PDB file of C-alpha atoms in Angstrom:
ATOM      1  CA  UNK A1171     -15.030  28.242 -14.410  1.00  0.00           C
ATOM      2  CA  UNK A1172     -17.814  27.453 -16.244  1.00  0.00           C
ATOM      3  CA  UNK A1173     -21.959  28.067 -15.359  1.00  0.00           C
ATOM      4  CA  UNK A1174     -22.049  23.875 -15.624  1.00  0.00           C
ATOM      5  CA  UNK A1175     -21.761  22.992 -12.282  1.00  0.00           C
ATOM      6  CA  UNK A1176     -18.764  21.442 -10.767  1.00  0.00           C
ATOM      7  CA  UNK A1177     -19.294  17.990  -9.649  1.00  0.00           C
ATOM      8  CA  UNK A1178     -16.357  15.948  -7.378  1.00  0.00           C
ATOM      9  CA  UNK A1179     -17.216  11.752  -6.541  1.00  0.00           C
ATOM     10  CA  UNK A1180     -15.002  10.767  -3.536  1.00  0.00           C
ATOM     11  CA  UNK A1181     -14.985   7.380  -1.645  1.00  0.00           C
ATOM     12  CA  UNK A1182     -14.035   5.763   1.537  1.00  0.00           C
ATOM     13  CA  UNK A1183     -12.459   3.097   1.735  1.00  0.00           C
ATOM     14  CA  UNK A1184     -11.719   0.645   4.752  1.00  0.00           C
ATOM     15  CA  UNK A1185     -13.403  -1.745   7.335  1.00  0.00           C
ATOM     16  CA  UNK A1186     -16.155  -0.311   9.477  1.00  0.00           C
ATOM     17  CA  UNK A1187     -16.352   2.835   8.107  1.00  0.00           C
ATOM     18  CA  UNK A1188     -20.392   3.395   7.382  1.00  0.00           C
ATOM     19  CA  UNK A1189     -20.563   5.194  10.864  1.00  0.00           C
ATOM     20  CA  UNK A1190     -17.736   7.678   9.834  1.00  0.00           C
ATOM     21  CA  UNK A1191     -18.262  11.439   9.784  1.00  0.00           C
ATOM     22  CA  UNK A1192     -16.093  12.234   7.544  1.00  0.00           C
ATOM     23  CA  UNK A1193     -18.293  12.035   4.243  1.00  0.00           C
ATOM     24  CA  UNK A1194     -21.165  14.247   6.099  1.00  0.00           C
ATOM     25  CA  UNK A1195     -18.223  17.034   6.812  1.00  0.00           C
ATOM     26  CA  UNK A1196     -17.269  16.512   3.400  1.00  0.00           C
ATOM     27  CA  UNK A1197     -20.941  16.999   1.664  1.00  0.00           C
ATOM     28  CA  UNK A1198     -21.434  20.139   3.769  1.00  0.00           C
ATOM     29  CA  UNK A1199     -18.451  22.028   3.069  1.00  0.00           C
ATOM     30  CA  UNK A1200     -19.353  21.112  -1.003  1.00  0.00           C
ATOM     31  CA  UNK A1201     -22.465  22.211  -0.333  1.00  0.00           C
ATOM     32  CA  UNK A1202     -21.637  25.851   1.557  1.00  0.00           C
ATOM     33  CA  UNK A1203     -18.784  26.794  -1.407  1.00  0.00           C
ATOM     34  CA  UNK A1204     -21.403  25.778  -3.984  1.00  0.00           C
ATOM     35  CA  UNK A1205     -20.180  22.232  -5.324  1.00  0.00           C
ATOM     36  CA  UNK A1206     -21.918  19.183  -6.050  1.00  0.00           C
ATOM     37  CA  UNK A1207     -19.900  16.498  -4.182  1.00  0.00           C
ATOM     38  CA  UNK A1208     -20.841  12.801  -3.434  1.00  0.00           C
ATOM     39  CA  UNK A1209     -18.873  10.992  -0.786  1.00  0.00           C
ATOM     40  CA  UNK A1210     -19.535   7.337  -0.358  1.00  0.00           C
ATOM     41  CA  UNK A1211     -18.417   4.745   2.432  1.00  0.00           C
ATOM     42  CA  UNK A1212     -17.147   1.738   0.873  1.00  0.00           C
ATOM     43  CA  UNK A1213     -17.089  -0.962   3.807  1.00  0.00           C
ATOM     44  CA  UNK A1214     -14.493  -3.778   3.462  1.00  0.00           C
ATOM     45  CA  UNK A1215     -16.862  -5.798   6.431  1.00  0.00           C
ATOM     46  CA  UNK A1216     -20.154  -4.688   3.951  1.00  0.00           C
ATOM     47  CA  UNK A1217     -18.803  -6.213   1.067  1.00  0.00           C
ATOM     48  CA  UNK A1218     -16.695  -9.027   2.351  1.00  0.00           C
ATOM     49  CA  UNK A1219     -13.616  -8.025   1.091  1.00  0.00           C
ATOM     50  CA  UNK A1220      -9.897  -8.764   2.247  1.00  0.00           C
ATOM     51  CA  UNK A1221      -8.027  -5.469   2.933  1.00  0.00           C
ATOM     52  CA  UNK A1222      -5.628  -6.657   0.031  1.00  0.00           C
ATOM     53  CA  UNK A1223      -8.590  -5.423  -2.456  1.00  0.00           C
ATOM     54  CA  UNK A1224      -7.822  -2.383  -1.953  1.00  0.00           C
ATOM     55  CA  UNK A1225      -5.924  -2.301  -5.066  1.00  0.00           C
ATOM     56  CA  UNK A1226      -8.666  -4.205  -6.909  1.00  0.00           C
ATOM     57  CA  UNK A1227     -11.141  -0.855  -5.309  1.00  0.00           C
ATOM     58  CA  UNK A1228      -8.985   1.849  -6.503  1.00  0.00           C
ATOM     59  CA  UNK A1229      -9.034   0.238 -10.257  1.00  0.00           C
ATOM     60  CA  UNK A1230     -12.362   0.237 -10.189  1.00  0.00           C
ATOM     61  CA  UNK A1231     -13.058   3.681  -8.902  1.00  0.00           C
ATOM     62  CA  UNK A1232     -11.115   5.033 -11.347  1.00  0.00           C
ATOM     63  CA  UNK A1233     -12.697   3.642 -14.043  1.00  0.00           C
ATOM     64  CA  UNK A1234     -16.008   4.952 -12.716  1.00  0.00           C
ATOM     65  CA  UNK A1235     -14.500   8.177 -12.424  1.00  0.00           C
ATOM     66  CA  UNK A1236     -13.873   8.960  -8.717  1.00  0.00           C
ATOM     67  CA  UNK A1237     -11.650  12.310  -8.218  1.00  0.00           C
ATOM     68  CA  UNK A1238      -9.849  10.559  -5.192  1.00  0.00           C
ATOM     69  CA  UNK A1239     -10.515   8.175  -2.017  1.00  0.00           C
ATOM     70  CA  UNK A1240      -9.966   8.451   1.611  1.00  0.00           C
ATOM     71  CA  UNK A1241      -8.041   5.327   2.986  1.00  0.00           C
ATOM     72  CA  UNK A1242      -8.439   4.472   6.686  1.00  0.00           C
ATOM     73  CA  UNK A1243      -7.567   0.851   8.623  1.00  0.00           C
ATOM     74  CA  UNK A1244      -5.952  -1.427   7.701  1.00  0.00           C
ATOM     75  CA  UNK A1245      -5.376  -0.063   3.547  1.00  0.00           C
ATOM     76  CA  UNK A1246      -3.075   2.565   4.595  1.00  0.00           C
ATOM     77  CA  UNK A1247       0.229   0.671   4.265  1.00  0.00           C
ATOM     78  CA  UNK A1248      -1.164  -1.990   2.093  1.00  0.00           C
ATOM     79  CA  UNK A1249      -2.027   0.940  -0.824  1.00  0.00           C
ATOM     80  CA  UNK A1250       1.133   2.351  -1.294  1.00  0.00           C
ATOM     81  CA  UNK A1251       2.425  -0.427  -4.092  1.00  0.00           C
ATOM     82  CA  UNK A1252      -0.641   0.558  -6.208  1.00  0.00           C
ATOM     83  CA  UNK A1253      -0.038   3.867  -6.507  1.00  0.00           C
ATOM     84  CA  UNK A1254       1.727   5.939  -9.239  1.00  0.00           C
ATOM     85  CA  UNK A1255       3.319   9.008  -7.105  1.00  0.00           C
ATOM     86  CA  UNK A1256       3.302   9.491  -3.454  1.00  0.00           C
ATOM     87  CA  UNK A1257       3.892  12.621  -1.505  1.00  0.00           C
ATOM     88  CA  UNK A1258       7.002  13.081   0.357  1.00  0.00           C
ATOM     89  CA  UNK A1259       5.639  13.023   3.458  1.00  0.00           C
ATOM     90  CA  UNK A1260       3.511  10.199   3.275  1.00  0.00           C
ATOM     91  CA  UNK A1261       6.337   7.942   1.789  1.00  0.00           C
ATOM     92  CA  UNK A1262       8.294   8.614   5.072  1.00  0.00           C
ATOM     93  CA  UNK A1263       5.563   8.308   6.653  1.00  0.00           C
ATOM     94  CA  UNK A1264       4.628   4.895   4.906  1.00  0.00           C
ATOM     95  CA  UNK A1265       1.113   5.322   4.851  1.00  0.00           C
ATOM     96  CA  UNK A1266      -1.326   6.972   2.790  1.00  0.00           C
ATOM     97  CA  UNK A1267      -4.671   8.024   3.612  1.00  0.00           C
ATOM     98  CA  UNK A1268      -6.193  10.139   0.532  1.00  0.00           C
ATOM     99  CA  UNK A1269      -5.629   9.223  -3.135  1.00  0.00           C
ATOM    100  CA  UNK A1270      -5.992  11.869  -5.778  1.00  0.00           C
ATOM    101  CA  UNK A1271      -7.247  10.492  -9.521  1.00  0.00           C
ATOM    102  CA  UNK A1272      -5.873  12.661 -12.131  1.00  0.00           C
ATOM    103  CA  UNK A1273      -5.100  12.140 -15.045  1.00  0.00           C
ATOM    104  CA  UNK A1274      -5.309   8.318 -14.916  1.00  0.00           C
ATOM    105  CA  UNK A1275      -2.931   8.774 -11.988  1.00  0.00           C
ATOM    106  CA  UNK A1276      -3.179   7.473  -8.596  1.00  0.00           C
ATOM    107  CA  UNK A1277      -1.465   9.903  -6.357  1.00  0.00           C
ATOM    108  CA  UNK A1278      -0.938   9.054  -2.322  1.00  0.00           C
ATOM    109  CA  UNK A1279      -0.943  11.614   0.544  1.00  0.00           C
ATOM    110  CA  UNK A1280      -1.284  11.487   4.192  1.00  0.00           C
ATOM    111  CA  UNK A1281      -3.593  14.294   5.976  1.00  0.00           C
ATOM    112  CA  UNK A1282      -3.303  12.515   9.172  1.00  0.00           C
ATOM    113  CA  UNK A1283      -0.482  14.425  10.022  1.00  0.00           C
ATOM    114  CA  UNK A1284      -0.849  17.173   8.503  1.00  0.00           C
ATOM    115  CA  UNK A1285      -4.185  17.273  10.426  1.00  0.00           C
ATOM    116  CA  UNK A1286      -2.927  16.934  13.598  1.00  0.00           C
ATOM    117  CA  UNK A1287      -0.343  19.640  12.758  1.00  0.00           C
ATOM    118  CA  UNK A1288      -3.076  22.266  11.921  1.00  0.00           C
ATOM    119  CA  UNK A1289      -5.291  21.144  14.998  1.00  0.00           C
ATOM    120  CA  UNK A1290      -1.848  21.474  17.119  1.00  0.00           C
ATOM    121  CA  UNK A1291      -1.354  24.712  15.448  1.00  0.00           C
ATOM    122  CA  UNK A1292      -4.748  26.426  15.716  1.00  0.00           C
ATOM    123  CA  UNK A1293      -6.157  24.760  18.840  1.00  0.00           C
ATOM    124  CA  UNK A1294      -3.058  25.346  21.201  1.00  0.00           C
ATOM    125  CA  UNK A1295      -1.086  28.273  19.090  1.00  0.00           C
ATOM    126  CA  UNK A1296       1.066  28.601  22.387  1.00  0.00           C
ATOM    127  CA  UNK A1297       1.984  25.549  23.399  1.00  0.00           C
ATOM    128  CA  UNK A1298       5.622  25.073  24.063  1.00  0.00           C
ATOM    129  CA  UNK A1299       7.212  22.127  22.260  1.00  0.00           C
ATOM    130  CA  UNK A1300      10.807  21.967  23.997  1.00  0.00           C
ATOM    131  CA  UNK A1301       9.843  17.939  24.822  1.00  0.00           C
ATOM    132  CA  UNK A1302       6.579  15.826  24.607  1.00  0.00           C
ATOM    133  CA  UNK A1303       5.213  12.842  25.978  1.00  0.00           C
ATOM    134  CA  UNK A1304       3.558  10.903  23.851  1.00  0.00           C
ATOM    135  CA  UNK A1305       1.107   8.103  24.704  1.00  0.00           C
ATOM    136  CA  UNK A1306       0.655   5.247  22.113  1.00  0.00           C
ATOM    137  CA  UNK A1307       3.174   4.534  18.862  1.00  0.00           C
ATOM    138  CA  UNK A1308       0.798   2.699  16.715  1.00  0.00           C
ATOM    139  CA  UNK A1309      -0.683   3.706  13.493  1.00  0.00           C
ATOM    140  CA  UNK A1310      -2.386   6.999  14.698  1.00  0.00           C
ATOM    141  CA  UNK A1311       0.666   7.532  16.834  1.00  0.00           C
ATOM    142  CA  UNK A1312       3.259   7.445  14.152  1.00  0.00           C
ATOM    143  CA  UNK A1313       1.615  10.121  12.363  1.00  0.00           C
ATOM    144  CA  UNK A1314       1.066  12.088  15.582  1.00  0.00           C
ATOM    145  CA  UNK A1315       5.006  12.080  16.190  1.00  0.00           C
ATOM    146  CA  UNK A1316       6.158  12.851  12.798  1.00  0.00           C
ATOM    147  CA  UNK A1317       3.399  16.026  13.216  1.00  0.00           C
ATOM    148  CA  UNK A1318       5.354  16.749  16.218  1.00  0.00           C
ATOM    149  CA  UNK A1319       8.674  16.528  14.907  1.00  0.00           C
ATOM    150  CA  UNK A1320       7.780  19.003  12.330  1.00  0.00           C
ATOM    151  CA  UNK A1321       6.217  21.291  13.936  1.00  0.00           C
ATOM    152  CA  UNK A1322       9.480  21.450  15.930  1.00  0.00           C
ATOM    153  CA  UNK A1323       9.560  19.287  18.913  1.00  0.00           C
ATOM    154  CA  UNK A1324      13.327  18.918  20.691  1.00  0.00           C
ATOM    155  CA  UNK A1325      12.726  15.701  22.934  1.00  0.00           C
ATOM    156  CA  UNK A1326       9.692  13.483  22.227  1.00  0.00           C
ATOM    157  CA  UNK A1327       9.576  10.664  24.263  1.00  0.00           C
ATOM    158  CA  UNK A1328       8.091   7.716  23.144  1.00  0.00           C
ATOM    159  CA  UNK A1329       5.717   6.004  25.619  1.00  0.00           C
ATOM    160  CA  UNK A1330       3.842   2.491  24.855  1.00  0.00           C
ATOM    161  CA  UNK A1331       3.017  -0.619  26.500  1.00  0.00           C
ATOM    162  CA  UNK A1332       4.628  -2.817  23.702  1.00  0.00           C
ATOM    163  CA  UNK A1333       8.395  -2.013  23.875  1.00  0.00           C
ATOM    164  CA  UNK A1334       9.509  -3.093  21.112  1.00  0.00           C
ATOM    165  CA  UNK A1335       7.161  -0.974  19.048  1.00  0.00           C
ATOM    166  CA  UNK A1336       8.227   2.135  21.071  1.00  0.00           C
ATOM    167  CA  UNK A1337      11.886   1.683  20.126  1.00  0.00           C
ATOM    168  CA  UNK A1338      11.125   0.677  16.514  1.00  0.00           C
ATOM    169  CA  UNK A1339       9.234   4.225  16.392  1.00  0.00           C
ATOM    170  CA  UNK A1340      11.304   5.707  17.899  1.00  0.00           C
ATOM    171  CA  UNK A1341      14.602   4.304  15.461  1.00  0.00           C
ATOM    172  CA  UNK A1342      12.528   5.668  12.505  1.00  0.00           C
ATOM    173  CA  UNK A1343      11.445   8.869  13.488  1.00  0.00           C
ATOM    174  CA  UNK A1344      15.055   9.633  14.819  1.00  0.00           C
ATOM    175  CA  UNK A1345      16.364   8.560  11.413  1.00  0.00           C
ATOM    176  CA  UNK A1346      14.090  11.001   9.785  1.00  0.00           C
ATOM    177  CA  UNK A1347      14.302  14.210  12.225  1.00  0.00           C
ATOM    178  CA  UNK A1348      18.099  13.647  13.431  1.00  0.00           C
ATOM    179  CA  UNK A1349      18.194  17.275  14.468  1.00  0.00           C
ATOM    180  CA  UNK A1350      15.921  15.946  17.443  1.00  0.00           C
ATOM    181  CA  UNK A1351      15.787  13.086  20.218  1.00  0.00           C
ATOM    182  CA  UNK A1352      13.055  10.738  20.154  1.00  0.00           C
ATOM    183  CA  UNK A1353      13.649   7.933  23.064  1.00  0.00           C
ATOM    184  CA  UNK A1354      11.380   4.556  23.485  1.00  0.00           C
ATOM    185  CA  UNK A1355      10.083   4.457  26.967  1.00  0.00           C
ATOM    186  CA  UNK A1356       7.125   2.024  28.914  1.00  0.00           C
ATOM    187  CA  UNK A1357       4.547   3.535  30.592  1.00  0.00           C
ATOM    188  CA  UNK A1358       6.090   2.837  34.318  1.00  0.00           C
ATOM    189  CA  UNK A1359       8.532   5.781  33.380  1.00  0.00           C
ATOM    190  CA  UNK A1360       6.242   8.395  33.225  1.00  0.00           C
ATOM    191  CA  UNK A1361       6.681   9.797  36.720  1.00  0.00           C
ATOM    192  CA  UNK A1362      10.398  10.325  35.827  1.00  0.00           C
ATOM    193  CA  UNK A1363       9.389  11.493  32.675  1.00  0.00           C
ATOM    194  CA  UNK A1364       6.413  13.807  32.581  1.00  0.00           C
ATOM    195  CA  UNK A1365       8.243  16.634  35.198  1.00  0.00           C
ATOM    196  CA  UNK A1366      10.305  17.470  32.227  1.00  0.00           C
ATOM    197  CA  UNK A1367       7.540  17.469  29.636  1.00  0.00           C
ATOM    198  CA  UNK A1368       5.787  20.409  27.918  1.00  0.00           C
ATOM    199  CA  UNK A1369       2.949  18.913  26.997  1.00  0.00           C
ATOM    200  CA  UNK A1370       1.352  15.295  26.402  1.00  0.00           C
ATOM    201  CA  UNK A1371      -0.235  13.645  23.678  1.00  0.00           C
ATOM    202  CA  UNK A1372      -2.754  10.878  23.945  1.00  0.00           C
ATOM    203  CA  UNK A1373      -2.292   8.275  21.414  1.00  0.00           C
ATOM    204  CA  UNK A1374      -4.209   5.350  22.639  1.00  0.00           C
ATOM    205  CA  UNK A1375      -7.825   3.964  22.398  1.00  0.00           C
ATOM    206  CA  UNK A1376      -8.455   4.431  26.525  1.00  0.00           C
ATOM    207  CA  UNK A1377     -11.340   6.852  26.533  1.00  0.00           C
ATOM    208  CA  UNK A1378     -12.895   6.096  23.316  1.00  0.00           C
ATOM    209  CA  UNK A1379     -16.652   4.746  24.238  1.00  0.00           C
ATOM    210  CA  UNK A1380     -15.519   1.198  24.279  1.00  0.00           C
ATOM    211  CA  UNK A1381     -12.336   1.675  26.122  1.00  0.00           C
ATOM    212  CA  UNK A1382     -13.668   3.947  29.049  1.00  0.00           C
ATOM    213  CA  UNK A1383     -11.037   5.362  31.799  1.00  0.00           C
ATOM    214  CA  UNK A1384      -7.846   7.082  31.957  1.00  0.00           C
ATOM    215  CA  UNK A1385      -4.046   6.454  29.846  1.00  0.00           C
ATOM    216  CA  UNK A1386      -2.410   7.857  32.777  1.00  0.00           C
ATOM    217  CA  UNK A1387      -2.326   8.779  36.238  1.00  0.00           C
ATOM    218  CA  UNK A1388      -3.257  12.596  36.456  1.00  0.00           C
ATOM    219  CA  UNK A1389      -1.416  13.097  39.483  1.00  0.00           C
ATOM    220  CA  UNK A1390       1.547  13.243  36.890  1.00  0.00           C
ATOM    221  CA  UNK A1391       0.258  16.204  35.269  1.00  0.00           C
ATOM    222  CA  UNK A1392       0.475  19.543  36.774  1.00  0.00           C
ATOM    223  CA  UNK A1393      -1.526  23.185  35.079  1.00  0.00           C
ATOM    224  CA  UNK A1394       1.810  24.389  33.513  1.00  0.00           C
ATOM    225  CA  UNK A1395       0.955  21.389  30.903  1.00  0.00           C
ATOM    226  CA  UNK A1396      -0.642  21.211  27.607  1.00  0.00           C
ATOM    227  CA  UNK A1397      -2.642  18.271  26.477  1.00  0.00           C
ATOM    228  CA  UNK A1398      -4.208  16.885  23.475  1.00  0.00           C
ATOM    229  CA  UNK A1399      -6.295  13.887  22.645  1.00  0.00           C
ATOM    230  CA  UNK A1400      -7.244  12.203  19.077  1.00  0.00           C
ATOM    231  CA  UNK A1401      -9.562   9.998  20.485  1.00  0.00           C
ATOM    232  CA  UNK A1402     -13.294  12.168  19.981  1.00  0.00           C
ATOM    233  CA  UNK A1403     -15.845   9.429  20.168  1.00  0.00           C
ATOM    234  CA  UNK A1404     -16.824  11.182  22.946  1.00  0.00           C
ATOM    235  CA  UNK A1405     -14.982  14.369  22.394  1.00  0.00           C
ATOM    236  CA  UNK A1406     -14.853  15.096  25.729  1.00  0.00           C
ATOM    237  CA  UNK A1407     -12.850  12.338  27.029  1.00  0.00           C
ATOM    238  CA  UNK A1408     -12.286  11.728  30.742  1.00  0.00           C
ATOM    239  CA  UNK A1409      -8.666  13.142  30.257  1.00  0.00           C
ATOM    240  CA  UNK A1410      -9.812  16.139  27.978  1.00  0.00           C
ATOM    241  CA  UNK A1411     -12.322  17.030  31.528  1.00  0.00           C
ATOM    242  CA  UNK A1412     -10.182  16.368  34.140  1.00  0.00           C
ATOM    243  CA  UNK A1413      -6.455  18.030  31.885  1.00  0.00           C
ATOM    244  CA  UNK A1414      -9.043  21.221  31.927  1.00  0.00           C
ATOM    245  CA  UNK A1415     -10.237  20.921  35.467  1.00  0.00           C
ATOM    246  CA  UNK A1416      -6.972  21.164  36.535  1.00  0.00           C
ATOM    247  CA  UNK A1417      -6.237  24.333  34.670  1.00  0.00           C
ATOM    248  CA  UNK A1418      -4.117  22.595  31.623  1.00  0.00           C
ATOM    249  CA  UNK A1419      -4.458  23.901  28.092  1.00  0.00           C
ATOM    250  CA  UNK A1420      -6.646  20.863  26.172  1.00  0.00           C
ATOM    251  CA  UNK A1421      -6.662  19.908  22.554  1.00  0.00           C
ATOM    252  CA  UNK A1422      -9.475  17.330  22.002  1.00  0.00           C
ATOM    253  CA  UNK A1423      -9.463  14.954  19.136  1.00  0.00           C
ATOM    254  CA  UNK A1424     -12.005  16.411  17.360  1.00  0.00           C
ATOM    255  CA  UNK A1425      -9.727  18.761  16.199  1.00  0.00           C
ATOM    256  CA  UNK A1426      -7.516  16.349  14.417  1.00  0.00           C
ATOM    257  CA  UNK A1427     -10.439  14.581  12.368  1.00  0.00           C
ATOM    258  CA  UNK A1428     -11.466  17.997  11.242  1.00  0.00           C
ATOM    259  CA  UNK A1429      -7.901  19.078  10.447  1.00  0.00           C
ATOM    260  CA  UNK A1430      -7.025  15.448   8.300  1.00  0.00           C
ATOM    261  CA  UNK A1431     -10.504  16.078   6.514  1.00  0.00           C
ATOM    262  CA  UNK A1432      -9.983  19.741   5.486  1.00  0.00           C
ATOM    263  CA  UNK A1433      -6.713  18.924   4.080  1.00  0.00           C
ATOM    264  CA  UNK A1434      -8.303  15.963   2.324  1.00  0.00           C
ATOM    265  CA  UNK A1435     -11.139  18.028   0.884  1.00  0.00           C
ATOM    266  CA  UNK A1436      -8.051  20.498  -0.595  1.00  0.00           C
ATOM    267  CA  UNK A1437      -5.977  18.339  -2.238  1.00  0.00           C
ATOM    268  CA  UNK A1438      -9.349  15.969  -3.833  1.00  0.00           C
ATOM    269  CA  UNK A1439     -11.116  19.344  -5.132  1.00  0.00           C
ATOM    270  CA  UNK A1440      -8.771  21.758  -5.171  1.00  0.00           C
ATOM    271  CA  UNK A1441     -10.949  24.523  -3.101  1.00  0.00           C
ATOM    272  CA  UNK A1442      -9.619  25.769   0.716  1.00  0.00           C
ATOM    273  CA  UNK A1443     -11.882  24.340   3.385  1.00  0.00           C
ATOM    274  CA  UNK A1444     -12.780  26.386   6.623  1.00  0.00           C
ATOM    275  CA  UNK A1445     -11.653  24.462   8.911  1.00  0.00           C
ATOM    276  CA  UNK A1446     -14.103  26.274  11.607  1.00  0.00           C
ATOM    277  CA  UNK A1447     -16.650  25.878   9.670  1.00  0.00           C
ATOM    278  CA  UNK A1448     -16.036  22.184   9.380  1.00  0.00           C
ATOM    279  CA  UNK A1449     -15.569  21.938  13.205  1.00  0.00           C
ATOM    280  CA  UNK A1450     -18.761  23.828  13.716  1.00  0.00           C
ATOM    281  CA  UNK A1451     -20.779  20.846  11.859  1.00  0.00           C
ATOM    282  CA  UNK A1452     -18.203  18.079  13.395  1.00  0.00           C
ATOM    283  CA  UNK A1453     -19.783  18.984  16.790  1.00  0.00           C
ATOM    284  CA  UNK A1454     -23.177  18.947  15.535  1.00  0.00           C
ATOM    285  CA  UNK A1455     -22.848  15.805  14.582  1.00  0.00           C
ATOM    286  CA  UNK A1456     -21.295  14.413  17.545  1.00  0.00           C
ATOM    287  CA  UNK A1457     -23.898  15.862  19.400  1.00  0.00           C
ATOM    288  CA  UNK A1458     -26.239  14.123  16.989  1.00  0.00           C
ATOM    289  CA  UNK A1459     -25.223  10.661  18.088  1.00  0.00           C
ATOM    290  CA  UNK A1460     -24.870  11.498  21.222  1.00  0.00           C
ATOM    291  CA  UNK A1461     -28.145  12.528  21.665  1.00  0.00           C
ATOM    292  CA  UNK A1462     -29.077   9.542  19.857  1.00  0.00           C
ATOM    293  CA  UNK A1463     -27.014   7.158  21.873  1.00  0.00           C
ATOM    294  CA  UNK A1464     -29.008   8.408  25.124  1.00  0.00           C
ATOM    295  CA  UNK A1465     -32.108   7.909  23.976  1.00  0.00           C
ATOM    296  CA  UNK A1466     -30.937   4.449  22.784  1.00  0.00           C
ATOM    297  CA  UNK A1467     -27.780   2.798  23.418  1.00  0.00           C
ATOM    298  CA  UNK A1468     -27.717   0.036  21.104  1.00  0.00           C
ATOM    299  CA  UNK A1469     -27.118   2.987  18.238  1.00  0.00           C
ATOM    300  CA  UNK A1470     -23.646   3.851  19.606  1.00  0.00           C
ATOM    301  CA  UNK A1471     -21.067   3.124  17.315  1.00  0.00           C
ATOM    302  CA  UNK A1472     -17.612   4.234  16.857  1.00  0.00           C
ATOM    303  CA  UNK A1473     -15.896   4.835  13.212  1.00  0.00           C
ATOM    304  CA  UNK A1474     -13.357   6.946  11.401  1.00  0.00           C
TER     305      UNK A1474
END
């Protein structure tokens, strides 16, 4: 490399998304290895702009000579027919959330499964994955299960209030894992269903800020389980506390947006991220608006 310093322009793009923490986490890690890195939030809602610009967006920031772009709600689907090459994964997946520019190339990968695989990986390294529960098959959720399947889940049962979702998820991600079972199922069946689980994962927004409570009754869950949360707006979420009370292994979600931004920062500059590290200054800043959010709670706000 040379003595002229590196330099790496990234963007965000999607609706709501001046609140996010991801371009902070970004900027500090550059900053610790030594690299100049700008990350910029670029708000569909700021600059009243349909979700179908994104393709109009990535044009332009590759003529102003971005290195790649994070894509969050509701561009992940929509960005796939402007892009040149897409990863394996994230064309199964059909969604991308980070775009590489090289070369004149736009180049689609998903990290939001690949996160949660890291944060399943590091953050409960024992967990047994015979069969799963899963909470929620939305957006989030789809990339939850297909981290599951991969990682090596048997039985993942499917679990959402909108049935028909559950079973189309649950066609899909059969299709693509047919060497496990993935069955559709409505939250009423969880008493039958969570005696034979390993662990559960919490796919919905119940417990983010806005959505206070529980997704479940925790009568259902017993210490032998594991479970994990992506919501982390607060990262301690009432299930997160009272999973741990009770003596289950937790995973909270914070460990997913760390794990979807370290992969993110790989593949857009090419340098490892420590993931600890990152998590170290994720939970500052969480703490940060927390604080801040006490002290007044008009600032709360909730982003990617």
């Amino acid at each position: 490399m040379s003595n002229r310093a590196e330099s790496v322009l990234v963007g965000l793009i999607g609706e709501g998304v001046m609140p996010s923490l991801t371009p902070p986490m970004h900027e500090r890690e550059a900053d610790v290895q030594g690299l100049r890195l700008l990350y910029r939030p670029i708000d569909l809602l700021e600059l009243a702009l349909p979700a179908t610009a994104v393709g109009d967006l990535l044009t332009a920031a590759q003529r102003m000579g971005y290195n790649g772009l994070n894509i969050t709600h509701p561009c992940k689907q929509l960005v796939l027919e402007h892009l040149d090459e897409i990863s394996d994964d994230a064309r199964r997946l059909g969604a991308v959330n980070t775009v590489l520019i090289q070369d004149g190339r736009l180049i689609g990968h998903n990290t939001d499964f690949s996160g949660f695989g890291a944060a399943l990986a590091n953050g409960l390294p024992q967990a047994k994955l015979h069969r799963v529960v899963q909470l929620g098959a939305g957006g989030a959720g789809s990339a939850v299960a297909y981290a599951l399947l991969k990682a090596g889940v048997a039985t993942l049962d499917l679990v959402d209030v909108d049935p028909a979702r559950a079973a189309e998820r649950a066609e899909e991600l059969g299709g693509l894992f047919p060497a496990s079972t993935v069955t559709p199922h409505i939250p009423g069946e969880l008493p039958e269903l969570m005696p034979l689980a390993d662990g559960l994962v919490h796919c919905t927004p119940i417990g983010m800020a806005a959505h206070p409570g529980l997704p479940l009754d925790m009568a259902l869950l017993e210490p032998r389980h594991w479970v994990a949360d992506i919501v982390y707006r607060p990262i301690e979420t009432q299930l997160v506390r009272e999973a741990r009370a009770m003596g289950c292994d937790v995973l909270d979600g914070g460990r997913m947006a760390v794990g979807q931004a370290a992969d993110a920062f790989r593949l857009i500059t090419g340098r490892e991220a420590n993931p600890e590290r990152m998590r170290a200054h994720f939970l500052e800043l969480i703490a940060f608006e927390d604080a801040a959010s006490a002290a007044d709670p008009t600032l709360a706000k909730a982003g990617r």
